[in-house]
GROMACS .gro file of C-alpha atoms in nm:
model
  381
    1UNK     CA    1   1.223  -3.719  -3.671
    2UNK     CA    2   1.354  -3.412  -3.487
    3UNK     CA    3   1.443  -3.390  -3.126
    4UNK     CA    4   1.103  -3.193  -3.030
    5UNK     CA    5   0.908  -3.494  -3.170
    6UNK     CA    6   1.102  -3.785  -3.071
    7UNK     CA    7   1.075  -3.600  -2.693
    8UNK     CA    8   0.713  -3.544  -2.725
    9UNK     CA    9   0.652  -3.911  -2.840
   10UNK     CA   10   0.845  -4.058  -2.567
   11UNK     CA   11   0.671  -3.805  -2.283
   12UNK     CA   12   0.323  -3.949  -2.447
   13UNK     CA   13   0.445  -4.310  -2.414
   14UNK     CA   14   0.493  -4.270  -2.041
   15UNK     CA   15   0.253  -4.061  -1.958
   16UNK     CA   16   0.035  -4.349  -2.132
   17UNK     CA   17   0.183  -4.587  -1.885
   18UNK     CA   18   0.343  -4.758  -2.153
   19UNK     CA   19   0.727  -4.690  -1.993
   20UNK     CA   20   0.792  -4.721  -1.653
   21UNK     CA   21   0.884  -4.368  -1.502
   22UNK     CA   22   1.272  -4.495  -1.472
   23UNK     CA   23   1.254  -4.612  -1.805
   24UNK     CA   24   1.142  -4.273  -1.931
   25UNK     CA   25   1.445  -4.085  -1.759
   26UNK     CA   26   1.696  -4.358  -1.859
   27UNK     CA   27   1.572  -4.326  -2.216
   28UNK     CA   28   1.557  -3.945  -2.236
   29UNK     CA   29   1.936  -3.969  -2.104
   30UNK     CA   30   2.040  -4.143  -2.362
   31UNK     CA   31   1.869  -4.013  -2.627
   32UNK     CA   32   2.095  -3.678  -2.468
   33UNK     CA   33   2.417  -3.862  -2.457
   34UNK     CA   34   2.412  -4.028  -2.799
   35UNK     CA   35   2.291  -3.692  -2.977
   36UNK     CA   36   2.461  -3.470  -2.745
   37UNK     CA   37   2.143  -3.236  -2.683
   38UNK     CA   38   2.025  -3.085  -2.344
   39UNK     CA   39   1.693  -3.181  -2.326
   40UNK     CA   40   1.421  -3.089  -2.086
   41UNK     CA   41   1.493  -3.345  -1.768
   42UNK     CA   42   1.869  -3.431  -1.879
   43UNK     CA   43   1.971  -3.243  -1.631
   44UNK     CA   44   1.832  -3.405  -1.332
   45UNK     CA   45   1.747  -3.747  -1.450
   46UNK     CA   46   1.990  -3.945  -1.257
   47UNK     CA   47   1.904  -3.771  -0.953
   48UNK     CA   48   1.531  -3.814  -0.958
   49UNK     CA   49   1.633  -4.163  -1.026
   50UNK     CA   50   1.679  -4.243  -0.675
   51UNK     CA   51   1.416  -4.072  -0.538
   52UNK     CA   52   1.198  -4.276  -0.404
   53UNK     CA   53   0.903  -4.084  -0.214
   54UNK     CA   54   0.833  -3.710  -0.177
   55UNK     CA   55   0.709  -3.568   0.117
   56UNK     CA   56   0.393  -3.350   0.099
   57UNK     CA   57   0.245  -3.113   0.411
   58UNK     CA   58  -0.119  -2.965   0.381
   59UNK     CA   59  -0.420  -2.890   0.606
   60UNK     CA   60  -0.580  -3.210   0.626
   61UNK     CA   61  -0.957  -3.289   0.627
   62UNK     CA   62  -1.177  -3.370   0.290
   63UNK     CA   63  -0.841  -3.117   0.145
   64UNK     CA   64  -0.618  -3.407   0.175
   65UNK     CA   65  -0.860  -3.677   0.125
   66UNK     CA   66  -0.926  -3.576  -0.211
   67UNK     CA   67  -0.538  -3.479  -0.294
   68UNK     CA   68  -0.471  -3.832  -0.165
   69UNK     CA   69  -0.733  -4.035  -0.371
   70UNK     CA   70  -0.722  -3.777  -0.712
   71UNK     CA   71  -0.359  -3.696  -0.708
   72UNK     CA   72  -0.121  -3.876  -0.508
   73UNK     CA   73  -0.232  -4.240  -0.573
   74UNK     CA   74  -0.240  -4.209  -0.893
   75UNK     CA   75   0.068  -4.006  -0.917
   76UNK     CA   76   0.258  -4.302  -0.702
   77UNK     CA   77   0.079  -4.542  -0.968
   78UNK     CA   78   0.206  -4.409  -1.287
   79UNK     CA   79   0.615  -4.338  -1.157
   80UNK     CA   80   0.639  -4.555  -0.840
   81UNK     CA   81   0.738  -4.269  -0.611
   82UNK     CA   82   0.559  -4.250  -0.303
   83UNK     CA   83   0.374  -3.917  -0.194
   84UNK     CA   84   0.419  -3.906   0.197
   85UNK     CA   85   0.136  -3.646   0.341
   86UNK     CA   86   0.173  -3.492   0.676
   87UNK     CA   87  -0.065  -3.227   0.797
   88UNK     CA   88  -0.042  -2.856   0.911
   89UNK     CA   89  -0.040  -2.797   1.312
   90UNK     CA   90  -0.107  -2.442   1.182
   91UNK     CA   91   0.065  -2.196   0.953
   92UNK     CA   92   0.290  -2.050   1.155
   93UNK     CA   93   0.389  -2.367   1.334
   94UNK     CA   94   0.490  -2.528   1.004
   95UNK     CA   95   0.708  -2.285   0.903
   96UNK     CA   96   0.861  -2.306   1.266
   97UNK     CA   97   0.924  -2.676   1.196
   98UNK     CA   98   1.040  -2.626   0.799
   99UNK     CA   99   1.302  -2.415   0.933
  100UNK     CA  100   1.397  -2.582   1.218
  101UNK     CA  101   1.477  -2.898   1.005
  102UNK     CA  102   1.725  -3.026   0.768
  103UNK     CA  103   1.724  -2.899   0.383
  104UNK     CA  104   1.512  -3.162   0.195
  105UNK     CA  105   1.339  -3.294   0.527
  106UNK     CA  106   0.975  -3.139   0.372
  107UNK     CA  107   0.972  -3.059   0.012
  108UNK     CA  108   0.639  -2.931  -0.084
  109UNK     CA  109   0.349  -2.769   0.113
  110UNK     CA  110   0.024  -2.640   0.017
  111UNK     CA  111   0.043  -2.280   0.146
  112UNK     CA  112  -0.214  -2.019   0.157
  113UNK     CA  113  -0.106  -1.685   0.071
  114UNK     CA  114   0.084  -1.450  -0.116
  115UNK     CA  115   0.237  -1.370   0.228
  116UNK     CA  116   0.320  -1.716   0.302
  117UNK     CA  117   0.482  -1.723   0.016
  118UNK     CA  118   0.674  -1.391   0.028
  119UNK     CA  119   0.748  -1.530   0.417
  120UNK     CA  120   0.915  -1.840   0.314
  121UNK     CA  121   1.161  -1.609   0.086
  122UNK     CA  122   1.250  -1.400   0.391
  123UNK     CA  123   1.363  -1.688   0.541
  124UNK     CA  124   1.575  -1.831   0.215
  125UNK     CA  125   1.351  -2.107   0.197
  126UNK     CA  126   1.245  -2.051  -0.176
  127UNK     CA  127   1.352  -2.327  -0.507
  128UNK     CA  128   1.396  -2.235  -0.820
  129UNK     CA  129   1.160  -2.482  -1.044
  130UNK     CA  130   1.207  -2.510  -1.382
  131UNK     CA  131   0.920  -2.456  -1.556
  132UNK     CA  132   1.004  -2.615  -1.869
  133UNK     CA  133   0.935  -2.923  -1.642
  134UNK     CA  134   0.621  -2.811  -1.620
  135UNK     CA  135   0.441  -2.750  -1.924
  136UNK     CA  136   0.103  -2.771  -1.773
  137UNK     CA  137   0.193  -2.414  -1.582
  138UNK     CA  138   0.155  -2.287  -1.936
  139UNK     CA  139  -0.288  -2.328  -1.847
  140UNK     CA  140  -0.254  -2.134  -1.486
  141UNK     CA  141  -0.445  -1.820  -1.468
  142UNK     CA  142  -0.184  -1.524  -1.549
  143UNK     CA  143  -0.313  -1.345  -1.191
  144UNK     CA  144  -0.202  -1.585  -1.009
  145UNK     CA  145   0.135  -1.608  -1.130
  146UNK     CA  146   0.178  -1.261  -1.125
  147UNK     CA  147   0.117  -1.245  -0.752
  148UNK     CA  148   0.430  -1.518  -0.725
  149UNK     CA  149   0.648  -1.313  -0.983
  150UNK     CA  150   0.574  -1.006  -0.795
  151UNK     CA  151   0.769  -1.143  -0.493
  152UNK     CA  152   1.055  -1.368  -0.689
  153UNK     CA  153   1.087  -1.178  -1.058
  154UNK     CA  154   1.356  -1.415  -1.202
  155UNK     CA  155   1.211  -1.738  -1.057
  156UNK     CA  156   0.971  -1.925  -0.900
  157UNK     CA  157   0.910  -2.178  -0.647
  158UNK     CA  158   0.558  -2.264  -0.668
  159UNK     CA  159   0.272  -2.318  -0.881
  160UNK     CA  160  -0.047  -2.159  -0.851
  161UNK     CA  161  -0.322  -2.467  -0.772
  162UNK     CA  162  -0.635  -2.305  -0.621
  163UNK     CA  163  -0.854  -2.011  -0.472
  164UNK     CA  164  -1.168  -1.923  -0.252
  165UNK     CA  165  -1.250  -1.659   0.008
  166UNK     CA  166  -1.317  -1.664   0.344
  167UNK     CA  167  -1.653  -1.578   0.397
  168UNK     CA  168  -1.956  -1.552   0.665
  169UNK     CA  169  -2.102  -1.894   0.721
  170UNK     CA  170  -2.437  -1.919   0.880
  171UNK     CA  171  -2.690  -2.185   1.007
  172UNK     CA  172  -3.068  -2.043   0.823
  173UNK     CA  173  -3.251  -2.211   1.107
  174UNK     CA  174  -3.134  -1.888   1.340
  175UNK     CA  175  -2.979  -1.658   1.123
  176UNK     CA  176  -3.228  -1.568   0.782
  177UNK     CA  177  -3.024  -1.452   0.450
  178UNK     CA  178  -3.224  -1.099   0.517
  179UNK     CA  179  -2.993  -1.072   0.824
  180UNK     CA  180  -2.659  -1.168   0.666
  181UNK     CA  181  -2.705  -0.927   0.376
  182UNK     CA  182  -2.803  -0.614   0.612
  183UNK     CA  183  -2.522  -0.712   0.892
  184UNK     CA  184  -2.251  -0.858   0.696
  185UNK     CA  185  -1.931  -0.886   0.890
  186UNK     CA  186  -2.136  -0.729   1.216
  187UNK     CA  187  -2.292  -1.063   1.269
  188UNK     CA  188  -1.987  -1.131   1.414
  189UNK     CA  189  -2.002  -0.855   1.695
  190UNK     CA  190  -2.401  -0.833   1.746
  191UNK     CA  191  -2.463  -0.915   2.055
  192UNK     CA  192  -2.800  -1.085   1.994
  193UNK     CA  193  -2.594  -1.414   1.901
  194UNK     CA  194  -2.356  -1.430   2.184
  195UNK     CA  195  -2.216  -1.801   2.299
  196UNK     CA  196  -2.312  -1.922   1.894
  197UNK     CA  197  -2.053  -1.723   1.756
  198UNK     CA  198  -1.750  -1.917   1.632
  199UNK     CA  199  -1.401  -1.755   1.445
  200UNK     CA  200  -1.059  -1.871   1.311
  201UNK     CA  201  -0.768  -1.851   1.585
  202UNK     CA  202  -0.575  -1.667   1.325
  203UNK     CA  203  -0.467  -1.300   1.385
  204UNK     CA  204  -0.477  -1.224   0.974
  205UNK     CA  205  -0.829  -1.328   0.992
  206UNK     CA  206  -0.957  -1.154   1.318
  207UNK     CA  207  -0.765  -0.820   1.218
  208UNK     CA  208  -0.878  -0.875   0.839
  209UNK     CA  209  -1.256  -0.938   0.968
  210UNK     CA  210  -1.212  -0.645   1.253
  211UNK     CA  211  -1.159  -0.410   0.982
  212UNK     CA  212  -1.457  -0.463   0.796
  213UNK     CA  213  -1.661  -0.423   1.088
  214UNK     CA  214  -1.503  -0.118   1.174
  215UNK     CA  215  -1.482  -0.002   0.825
  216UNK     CA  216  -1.203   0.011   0.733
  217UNK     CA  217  -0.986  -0.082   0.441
  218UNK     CA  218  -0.821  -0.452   0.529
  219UNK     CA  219  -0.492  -0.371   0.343
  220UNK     CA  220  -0.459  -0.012   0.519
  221UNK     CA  221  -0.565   0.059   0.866
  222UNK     CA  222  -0.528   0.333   1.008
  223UNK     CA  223  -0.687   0.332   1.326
  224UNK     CA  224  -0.570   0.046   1.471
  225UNK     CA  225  -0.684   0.040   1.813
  226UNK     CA  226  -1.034   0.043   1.695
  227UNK     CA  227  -0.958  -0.292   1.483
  228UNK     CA  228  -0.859  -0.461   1.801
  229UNK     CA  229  -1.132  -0.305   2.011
  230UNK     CA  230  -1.371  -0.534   1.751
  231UNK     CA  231  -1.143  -0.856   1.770
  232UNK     CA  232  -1.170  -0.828   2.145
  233UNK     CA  233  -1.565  -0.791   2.122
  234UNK     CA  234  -1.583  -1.100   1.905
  235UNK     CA  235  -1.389  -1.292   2.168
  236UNK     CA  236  -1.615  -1.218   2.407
  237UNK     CA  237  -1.929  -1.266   2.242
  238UNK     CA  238  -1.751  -1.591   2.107
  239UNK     CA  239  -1.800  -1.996   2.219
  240UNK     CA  240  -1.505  -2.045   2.094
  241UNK     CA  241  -1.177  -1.984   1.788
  242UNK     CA  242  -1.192  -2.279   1.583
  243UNK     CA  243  -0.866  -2.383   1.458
  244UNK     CA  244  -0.929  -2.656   1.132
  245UNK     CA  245  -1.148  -2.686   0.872
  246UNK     CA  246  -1.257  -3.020   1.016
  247UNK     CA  247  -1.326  -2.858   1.380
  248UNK     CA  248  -1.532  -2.592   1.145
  249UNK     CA  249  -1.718  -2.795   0.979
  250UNK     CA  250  -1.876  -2.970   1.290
  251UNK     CA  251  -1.910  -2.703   1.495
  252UNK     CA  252  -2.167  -2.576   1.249
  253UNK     CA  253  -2.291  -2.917   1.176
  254UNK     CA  254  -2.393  -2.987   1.528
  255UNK     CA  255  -2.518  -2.632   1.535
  256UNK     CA  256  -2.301  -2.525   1.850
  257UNK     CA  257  -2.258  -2.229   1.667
  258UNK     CA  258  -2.467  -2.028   1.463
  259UNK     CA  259  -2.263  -1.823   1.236
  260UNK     CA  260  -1.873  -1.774   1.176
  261UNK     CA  261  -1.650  -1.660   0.910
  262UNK     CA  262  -1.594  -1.994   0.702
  263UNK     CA  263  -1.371  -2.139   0.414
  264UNK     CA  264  -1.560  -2.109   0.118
  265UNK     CA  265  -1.484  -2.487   0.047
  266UNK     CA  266  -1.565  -2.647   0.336
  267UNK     CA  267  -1.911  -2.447   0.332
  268UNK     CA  268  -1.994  -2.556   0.013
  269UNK     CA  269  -1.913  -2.947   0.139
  270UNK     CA  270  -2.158  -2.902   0.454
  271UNK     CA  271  -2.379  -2.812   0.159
  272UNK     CA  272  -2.345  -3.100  -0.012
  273UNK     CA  273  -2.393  -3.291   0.269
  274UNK     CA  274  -2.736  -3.153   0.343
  275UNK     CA  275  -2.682  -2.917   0.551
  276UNK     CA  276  -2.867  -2.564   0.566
  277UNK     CA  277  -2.569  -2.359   0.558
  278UNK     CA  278  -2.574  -1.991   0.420
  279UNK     CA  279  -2.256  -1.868   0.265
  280UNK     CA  280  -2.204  -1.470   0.188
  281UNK     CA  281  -1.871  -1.326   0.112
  282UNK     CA  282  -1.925  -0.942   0.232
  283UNK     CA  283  -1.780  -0.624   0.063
  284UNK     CA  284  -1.396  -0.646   0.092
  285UNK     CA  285  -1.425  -1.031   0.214
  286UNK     CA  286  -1.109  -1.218   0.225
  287UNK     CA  287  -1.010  -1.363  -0.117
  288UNK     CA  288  -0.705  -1.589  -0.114
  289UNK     CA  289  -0.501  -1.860  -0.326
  290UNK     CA  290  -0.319  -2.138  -0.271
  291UNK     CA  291   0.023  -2.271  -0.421
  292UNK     CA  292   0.205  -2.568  -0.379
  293UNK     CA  293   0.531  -2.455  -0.278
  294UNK     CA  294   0.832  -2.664  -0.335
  295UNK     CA  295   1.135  -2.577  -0.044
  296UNK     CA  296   1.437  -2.541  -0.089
  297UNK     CA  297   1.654  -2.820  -0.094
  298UNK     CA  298   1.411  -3.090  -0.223
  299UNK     CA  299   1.469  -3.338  -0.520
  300UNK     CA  300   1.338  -3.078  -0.765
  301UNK     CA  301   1.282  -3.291  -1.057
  302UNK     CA  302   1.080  -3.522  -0.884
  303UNK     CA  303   0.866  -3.278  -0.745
  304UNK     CA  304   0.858  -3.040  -1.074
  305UNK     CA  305   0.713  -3.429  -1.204
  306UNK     CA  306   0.467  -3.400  -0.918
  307UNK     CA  307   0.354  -3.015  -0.979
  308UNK     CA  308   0.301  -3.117  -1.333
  309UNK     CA  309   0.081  -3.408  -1.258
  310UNK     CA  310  -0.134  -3.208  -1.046
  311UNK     CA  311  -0.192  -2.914  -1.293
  312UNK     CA  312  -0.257  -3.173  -1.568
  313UNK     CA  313  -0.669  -3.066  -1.638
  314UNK     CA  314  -0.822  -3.439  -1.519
  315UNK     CA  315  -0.640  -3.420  -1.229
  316UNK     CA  316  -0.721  -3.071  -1.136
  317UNK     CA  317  -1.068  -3.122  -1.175
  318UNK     CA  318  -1.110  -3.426  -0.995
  319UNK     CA  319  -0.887  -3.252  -0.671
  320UNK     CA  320  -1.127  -2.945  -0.744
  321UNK     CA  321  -1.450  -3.111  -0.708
  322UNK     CA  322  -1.307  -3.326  -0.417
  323UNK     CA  323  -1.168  -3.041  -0.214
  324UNK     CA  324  -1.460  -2.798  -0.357
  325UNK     CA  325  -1.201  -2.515  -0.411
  326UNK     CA  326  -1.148  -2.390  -0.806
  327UNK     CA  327  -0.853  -2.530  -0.923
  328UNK     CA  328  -0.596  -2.248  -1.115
  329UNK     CA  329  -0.653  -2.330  -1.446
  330UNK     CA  330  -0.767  -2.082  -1.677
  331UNK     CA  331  -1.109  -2.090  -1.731
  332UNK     CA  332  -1.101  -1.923  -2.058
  333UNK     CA  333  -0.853  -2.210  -2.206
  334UNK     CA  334  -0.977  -2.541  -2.000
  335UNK     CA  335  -1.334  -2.657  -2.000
  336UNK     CA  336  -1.353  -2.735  -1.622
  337UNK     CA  337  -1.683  -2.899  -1.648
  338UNK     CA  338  -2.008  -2.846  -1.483
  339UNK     CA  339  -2.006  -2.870  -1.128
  340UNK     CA  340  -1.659  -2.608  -1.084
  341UNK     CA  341  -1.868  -2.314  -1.203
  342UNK     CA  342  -2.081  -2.396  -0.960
  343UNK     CA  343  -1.815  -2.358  -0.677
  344UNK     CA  344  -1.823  -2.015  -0.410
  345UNK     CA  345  -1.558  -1.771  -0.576
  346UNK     CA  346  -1.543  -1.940  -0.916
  347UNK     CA  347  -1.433  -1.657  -1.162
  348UNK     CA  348  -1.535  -1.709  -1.518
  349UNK     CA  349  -1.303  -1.429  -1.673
  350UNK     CA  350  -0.995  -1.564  -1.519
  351UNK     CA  351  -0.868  -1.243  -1.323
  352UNK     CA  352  -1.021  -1.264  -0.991
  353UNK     CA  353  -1.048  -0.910  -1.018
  354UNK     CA  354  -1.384  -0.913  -0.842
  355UNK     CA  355  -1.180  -1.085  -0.518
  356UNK     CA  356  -0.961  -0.879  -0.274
  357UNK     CA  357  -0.628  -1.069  -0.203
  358UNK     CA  358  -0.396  -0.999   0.149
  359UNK     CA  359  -0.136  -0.725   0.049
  360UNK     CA  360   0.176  -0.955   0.122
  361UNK     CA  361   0.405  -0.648   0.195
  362UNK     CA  362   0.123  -0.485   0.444
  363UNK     CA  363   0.041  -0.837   0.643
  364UNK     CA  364   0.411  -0.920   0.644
  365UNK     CA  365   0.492  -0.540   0.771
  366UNK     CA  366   0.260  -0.633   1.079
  367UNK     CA  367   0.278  -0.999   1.124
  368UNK     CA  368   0.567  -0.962   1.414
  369UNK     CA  369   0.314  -0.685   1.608
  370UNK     CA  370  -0.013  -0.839   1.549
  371UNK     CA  371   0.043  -1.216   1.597
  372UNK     CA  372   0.168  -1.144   1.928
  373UNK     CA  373  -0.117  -0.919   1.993
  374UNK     CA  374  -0.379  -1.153   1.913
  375UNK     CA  375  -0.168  -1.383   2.144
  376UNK     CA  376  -0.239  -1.179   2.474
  377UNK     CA  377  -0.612  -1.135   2.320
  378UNK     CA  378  -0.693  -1.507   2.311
  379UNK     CA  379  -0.537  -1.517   2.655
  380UNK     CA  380  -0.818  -1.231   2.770
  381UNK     CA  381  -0.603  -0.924   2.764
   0.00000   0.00000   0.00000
């Protein structure tokens, strides 16, 4: 039996459950020792040895609900380390506490953004995973990876694990689909629906969403001014910024507003739930992914373990139609079933090339300016 074989027949015994996780590294070290090889996990299996739980940050809601019953349980099940979830205060405040911490104090968050991610390498923040850890990275949709390679060309510190847009959500009792279509992002300015207007209190949104409604192109501005002319209309004509999915989700539910730019996830859940919710994703709508992003300083074979769990297809899925976000498995390798096609932004082809991403360079460029902007903006300047 050759090495490749005896390796893939022990990986298939404990992924079977068959060998405790512990016993799988112990084995795999001495099947290294006593024929000398370097095999995949070698390296590292003494130190994920006595790791006992990883600690995992996200944005809360039916999100973590259904990473918590599809992925982490189970995960915790099969290799007896425990999955510790926190949740996000907000983007921007998490990365304020990642790097105000010690190295290893958070080890992976579910980010949103090319930018985040290219943000988190300003800061020196970045891993280096090694994908050979990780053969279920081999499925991921190429575009997504790219977008990561771009940024880190030698390396990379997270895997690619889902996508959607942020779109115009709408309550058909006041607002028709007729409407939508003619006003598109305009709803969010038109006067006729002041005090049931709701938005994001996130300056990449409001800017993104102010230059669609003053035409221009969301990765190039030029006139500026004009873009925050239209964020401060919105705030006026506004009940209020929402600032979580959850808060989202029942503000339209309870119909205290009428229409707002939306996660294209959490729409599709009010859906499910029976509620009449439209969902339109205008021309130049804002298309984004989602990694999970593994910092610097973490136990990295226990979480390269964890990153291949979750991109292993049943688990995808299952997170998928929990969270109601495609997972980012390729389509045109892995049957995803029935109800992910079914999903807002689901791309058949596997390029997203009919979604516009945030260009990380641009939105980075501005981020110092424009957050503090929007600051004085919420605050009625």
């Amino acid at each position: 039996m050759d090495d490749t074989r005896r390796y893939e027949r022990l990986r298939e015994r404990f992924q079977n459950g068959d060998i405790s996780r512990r016993s799988f590294f112990g084995l795999l070290g001495a099947a290294g020792a006593a024929y000398g090889l370097q095999m995949p996990f070698a390296r590292q299996a003494f130190a994920a040895g006595d790791v006992t739980q990883v600690r995992f940050d996200g944005w809360g809601g039916v999100v973590s609900e259904a990473f918590r019953k599809h992925a982490f349980d189970p995960y915790t099940a099969k290799t007896g380390i425990k999955v510790i979830d926190g949740t996000f205060p907000g983007g921007d405040e998490y990365l304020a506490q990642v790097r105000a911490s010690k190295a290893g104090e958070y080890n992976i968050a579910h980010l949103s953004g090319v930018f985040d991610y290219a943000r988190y390498h300003s800061f020196d923040l970045t891993s280096e995973l090694n994908i050979d850890n990780i053969p279920n990275m081999a499925n991921v949709m190429p575009a997504l990876m790219n977008a990561f390679k771009s940024i880190t060309p030698d390396s990379l510190s997270a895997a690619p694990y889902d996508y959607g847009t942020t779109g115009l959500a709408y309550n058909r009792k006041f607002i028709s689909d007729d409407e939508m279509k003619e006003k598109g992002a305009k709803i969010l300015i038109d006067a006729k629906h002041k005090g049931k207007i709701g938005g994001w209190s996130d300056w990449r949104t409001r800017m993104w969403y102010a230059a669609l409604q003053t035409g221009q192109d969301p990765n190039d501005i030029k006139d500026v001014d004009a873009a925050w002319d239209a964020v401060r209309q919105h705030r006026d004509l506004a009940l209020k910024y929402w600032a979580s999915g959850a808060e989202l989700m029942s503000l339209l539910s309870e119909e205290e507003i009428h229409v707002t730019e939306g996660w294209s996830g959490r729409i599709y859940a009010l859906q499910e739930q029976g509620h009449d919710i439209g969902y339109y994703d205008p021309p130049n709508g804002f298309g984004w992914q989602e990694c999970l992003f593994v910092l610097k300083g973490s136990p990295m074979a226990a979480c390269e373990e964890l990153l291949n769990f979750m991109l292993d297809r049943d688990t995808s899925i299952a997170v998928a139609e929990g969270q109601s976000y495609p997972p980012a498995l390729d389509p045109t390798k892995v049957d995803l079933g029935d109800k992910i096609p079914k999903l807002p932004a689901f791309d058949a082809t596997g390029t997203l090339s009919g979604l516009t991403f945030a260009n990380p360079a641009y939105w980075n460029g501005n981020e110092a300016e424009w957050a503090k902007e929007f600051s004085r903006v919420q605050r009625g300047y």
